[in-house]
mmCIF file of N, CA and C in Angstrom:
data_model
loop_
_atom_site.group_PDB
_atom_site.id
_atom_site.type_symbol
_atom_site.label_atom_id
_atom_site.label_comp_id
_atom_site.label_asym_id
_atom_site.label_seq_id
_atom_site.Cartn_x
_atom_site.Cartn_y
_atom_site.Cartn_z
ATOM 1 N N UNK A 129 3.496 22.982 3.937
ATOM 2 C CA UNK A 129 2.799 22.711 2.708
ATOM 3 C C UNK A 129 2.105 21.364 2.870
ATOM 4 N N UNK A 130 0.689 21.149 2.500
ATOM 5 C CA UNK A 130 -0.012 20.131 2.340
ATOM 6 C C UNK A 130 -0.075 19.007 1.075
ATOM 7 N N UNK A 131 0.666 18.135 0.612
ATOM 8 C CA UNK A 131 0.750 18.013 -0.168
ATOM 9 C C UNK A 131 -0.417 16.244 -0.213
ATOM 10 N N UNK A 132 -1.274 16.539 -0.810
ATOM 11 C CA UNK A 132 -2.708 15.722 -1.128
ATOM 12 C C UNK A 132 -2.480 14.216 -2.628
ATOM 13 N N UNK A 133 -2.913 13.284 -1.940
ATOM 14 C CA UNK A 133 -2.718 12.370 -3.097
ATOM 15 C C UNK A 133 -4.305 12.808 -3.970
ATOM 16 N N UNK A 134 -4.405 12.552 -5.503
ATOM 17 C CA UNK A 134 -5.400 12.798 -6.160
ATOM 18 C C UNK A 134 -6.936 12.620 -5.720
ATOM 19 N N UNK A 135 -6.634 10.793 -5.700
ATOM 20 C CA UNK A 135 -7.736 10.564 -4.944
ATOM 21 C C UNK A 135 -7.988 10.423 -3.671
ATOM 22 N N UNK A 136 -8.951 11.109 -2.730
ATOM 23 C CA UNK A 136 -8.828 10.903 -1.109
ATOM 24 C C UNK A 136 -9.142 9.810 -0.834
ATOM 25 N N UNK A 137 -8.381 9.202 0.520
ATOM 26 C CA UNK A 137 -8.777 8.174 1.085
ATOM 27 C C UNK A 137 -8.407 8.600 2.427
ATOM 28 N N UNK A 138 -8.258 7.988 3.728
ATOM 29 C CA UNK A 138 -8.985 8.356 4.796
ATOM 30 C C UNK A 138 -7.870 8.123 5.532
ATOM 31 N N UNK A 139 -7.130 6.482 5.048
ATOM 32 C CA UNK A 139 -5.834 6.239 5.680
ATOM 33 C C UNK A 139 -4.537 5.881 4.618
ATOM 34 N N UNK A 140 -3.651 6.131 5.060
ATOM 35 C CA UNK A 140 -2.274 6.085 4.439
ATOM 36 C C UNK A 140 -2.100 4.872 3.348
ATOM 37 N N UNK A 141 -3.120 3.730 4.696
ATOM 38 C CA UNK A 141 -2.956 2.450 3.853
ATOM 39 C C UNK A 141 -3.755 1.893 2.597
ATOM 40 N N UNK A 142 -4.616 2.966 2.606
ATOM 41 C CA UNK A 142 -6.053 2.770 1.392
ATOM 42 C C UNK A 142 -5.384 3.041 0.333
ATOM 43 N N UNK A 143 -3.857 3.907 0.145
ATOM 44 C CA UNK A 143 -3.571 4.370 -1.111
ATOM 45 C C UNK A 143 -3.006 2.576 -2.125
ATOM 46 N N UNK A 144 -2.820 3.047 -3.040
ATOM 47 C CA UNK A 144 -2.397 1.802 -4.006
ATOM 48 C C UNK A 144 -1.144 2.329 -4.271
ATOM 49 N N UNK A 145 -0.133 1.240 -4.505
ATOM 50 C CA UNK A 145 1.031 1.252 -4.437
ATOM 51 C C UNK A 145 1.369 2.651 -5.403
ATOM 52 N N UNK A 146 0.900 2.481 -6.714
ATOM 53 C CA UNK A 146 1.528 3.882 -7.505
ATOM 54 C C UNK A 146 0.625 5.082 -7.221
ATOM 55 N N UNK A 147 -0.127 5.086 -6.711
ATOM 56 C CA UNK A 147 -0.645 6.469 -5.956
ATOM 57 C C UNK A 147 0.509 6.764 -5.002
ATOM 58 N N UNK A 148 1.338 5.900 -3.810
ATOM 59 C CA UNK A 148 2.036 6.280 -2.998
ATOM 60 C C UNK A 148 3.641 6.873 -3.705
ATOM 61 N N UNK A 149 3.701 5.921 -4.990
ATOM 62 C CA UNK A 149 4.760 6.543 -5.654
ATOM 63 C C UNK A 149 4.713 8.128 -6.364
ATOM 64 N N UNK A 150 3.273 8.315 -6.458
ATOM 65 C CA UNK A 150 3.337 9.428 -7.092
ATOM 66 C C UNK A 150 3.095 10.339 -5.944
ATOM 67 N N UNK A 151 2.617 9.922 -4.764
ATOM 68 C CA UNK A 151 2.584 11.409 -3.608
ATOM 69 C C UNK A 151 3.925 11.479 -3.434
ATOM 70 N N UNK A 152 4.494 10.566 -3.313
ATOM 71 C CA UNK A 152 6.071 11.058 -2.889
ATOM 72 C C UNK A 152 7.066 11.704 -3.738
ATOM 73 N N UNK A 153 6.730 11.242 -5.306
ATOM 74 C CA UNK A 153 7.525 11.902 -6.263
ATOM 75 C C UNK A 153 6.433 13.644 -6.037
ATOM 76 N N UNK A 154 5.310 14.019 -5.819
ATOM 77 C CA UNK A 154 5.341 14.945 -5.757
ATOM 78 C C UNK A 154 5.888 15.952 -4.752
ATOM 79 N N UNK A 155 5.743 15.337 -3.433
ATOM 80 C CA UNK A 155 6.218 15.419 -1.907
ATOM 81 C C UNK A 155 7.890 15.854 -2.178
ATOM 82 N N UNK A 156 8.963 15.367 -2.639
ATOM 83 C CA UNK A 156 10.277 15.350 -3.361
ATOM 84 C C UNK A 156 10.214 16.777 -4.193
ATOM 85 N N UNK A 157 9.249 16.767 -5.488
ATOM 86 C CA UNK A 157 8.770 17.837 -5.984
ATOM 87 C C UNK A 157 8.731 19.581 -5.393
ATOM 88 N N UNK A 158 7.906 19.313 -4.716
ATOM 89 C CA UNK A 158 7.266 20.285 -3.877
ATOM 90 C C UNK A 158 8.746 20.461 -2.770
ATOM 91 N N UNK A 159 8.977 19.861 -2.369
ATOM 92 C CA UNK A 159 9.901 20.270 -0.911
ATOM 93 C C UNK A 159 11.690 20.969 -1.757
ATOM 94 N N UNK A 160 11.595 20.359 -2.691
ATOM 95 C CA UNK A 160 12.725 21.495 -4.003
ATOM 96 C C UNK A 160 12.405 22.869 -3.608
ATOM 97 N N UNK A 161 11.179 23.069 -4.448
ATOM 98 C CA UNK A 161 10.899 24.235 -4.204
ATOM 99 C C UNK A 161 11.069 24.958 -2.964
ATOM 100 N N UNK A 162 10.382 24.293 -2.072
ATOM 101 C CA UNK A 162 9.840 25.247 -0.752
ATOM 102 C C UNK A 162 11.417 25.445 -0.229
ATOM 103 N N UNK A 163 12.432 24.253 -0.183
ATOM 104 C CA UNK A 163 13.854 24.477 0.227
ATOM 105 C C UNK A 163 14.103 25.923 -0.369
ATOM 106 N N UNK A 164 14.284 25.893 -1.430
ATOM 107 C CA UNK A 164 14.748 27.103 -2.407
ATOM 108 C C UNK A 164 14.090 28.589 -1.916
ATOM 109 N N UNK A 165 12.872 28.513 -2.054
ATOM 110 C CA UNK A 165 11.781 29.481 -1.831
ATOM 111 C C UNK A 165 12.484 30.100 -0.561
ATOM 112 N N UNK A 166 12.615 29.315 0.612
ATOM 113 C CA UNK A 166 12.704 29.793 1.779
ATOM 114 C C UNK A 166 14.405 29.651 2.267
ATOM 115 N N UNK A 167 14.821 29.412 1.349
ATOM 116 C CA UNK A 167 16.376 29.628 1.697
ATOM 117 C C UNK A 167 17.071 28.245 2.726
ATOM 118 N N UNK A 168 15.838 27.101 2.552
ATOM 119 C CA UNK A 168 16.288 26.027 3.492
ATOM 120 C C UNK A 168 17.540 25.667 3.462
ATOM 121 N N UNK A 169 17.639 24.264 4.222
ATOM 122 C CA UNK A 169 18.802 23.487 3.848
ATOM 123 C C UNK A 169 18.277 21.900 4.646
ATOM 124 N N UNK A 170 16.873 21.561 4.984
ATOM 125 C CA UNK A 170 16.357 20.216 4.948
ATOM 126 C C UNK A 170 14.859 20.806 5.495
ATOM 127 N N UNK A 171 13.963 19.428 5.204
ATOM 128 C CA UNK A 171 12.703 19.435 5.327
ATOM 129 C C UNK A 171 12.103 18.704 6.419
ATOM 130 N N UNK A 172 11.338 18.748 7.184
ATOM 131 C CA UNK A 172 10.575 17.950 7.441
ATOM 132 C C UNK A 172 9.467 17.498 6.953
ATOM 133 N N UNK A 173 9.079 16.042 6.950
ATOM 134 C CA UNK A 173 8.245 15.491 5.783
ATOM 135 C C UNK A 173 7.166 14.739 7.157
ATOM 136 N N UNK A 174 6.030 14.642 7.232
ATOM 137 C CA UNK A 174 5.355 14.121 7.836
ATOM 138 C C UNK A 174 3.830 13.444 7.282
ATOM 139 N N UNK A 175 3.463 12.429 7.966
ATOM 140 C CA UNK A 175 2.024 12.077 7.456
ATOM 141 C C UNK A 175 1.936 11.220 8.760
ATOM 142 N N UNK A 176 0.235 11.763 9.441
ATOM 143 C CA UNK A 176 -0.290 11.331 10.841
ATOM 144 C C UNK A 176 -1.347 11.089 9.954
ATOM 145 N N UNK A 177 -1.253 9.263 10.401
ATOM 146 C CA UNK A 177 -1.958 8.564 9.494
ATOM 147 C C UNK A 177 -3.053 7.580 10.619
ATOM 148 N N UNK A 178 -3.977 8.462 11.031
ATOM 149 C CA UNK A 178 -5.037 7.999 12.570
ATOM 150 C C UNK A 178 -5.187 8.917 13.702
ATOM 151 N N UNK A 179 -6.401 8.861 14.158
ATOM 152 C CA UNK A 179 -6.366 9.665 14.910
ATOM 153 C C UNK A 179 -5.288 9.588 16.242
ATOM 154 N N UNK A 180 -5.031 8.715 16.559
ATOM 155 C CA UNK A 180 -3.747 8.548 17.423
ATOM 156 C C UNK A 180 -2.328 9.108 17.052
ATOM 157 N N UNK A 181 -2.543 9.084 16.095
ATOM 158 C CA UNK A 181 -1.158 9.915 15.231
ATOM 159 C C UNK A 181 -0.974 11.104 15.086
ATOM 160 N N UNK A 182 -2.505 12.044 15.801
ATOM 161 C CA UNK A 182 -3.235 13.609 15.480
ATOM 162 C C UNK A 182 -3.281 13.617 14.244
ATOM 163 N N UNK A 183 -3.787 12.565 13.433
ATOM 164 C CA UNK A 183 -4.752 13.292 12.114
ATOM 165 C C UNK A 183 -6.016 13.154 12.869
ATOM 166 N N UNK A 184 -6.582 14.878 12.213
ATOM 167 C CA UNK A 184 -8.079 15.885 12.158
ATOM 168 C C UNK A 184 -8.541 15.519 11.819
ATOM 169 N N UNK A 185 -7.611 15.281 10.338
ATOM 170 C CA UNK A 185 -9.108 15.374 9.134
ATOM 171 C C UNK A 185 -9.012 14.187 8.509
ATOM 172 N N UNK A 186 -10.116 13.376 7.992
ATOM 173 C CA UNK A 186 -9.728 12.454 7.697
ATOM 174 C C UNK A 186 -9.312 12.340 6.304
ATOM 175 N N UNK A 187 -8.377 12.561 5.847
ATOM 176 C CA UNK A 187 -7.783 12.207 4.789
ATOM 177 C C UNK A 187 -6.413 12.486 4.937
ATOM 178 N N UNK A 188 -5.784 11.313 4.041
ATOM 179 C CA UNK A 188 -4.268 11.274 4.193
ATOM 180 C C UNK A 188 -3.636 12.004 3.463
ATOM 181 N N UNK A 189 -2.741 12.959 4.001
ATOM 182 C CA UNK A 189 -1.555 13.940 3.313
ATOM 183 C C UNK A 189 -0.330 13.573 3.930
ATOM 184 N N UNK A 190 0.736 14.514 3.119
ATOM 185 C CA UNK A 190 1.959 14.359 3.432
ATOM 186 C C UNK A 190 2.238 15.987 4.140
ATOM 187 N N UNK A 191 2.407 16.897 5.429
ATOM 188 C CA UNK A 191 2.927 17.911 5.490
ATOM 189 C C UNK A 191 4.551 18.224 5.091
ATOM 190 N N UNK A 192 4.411 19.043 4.516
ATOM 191 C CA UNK A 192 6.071 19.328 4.434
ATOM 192 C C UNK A 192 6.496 20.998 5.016
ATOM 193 N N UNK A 193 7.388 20.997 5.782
ATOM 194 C CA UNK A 193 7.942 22.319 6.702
ATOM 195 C C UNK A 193 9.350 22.546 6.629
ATOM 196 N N UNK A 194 10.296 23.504 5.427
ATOM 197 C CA UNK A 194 11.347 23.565 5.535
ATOM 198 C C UNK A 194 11.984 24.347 6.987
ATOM 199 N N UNK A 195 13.528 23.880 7.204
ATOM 200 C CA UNK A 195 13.972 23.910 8.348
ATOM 201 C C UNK A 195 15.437 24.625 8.157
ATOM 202 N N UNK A 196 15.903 25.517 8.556
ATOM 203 C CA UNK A 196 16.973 26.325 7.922
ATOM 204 C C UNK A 196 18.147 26.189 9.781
ATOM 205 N N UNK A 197 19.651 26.252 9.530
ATOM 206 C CA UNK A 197 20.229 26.057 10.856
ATOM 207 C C UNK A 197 19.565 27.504 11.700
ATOM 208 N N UNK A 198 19.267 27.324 12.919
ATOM 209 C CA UNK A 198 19.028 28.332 13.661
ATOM 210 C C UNK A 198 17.514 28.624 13.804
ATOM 211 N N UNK A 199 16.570 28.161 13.098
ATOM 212 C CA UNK A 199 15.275 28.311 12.822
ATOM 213 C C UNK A 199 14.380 27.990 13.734
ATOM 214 N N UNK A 200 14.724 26.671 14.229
ATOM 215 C CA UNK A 200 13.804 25.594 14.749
ATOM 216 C C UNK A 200 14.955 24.973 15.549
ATOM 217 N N UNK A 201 14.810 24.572 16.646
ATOM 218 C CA UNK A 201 15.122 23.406 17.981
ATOM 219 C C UNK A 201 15.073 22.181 16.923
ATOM 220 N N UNK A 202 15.753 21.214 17.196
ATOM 221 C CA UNK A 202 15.895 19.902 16.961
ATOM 222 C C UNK A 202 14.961 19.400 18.101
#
């Protein structure tokens, strides 16, 4: 899941402090669900914030990918 702050900006660090509070309270939000949805039991939470980091596109998100035992390699 892609989870997008309101307004785009390009890098992680352009956001303003309560923009970052509110991607994460949604990021928290959102990863409830998707746990539930998909029968998880933890998430991975990510944001590649530069192209060195493999961000594409330029704008900063948070990915989120639930992870269930047996699913996925550590």
């Amino acid at each position: 899941v892609l989870v997008c702050p309101l307004r785009p900006v390009e890098r992680f660090r352009d956001l303003r402090p309560d923009e970052v509070a509110d991607l994460f309270h949604t990021v928290q939000r959102v990863g409830d669900v998707v746990e539930k949805h998909f029968c998880g039991t933890s998430l991975t939470i990510s944001v590649q914030d530069g192209p060195e980091a493999g961000q594409t596109v330029k704008v900063s998100a948070c990915n989120e990918g639930h992870k269930s035992r047996g699913n996925y390699k550590n």
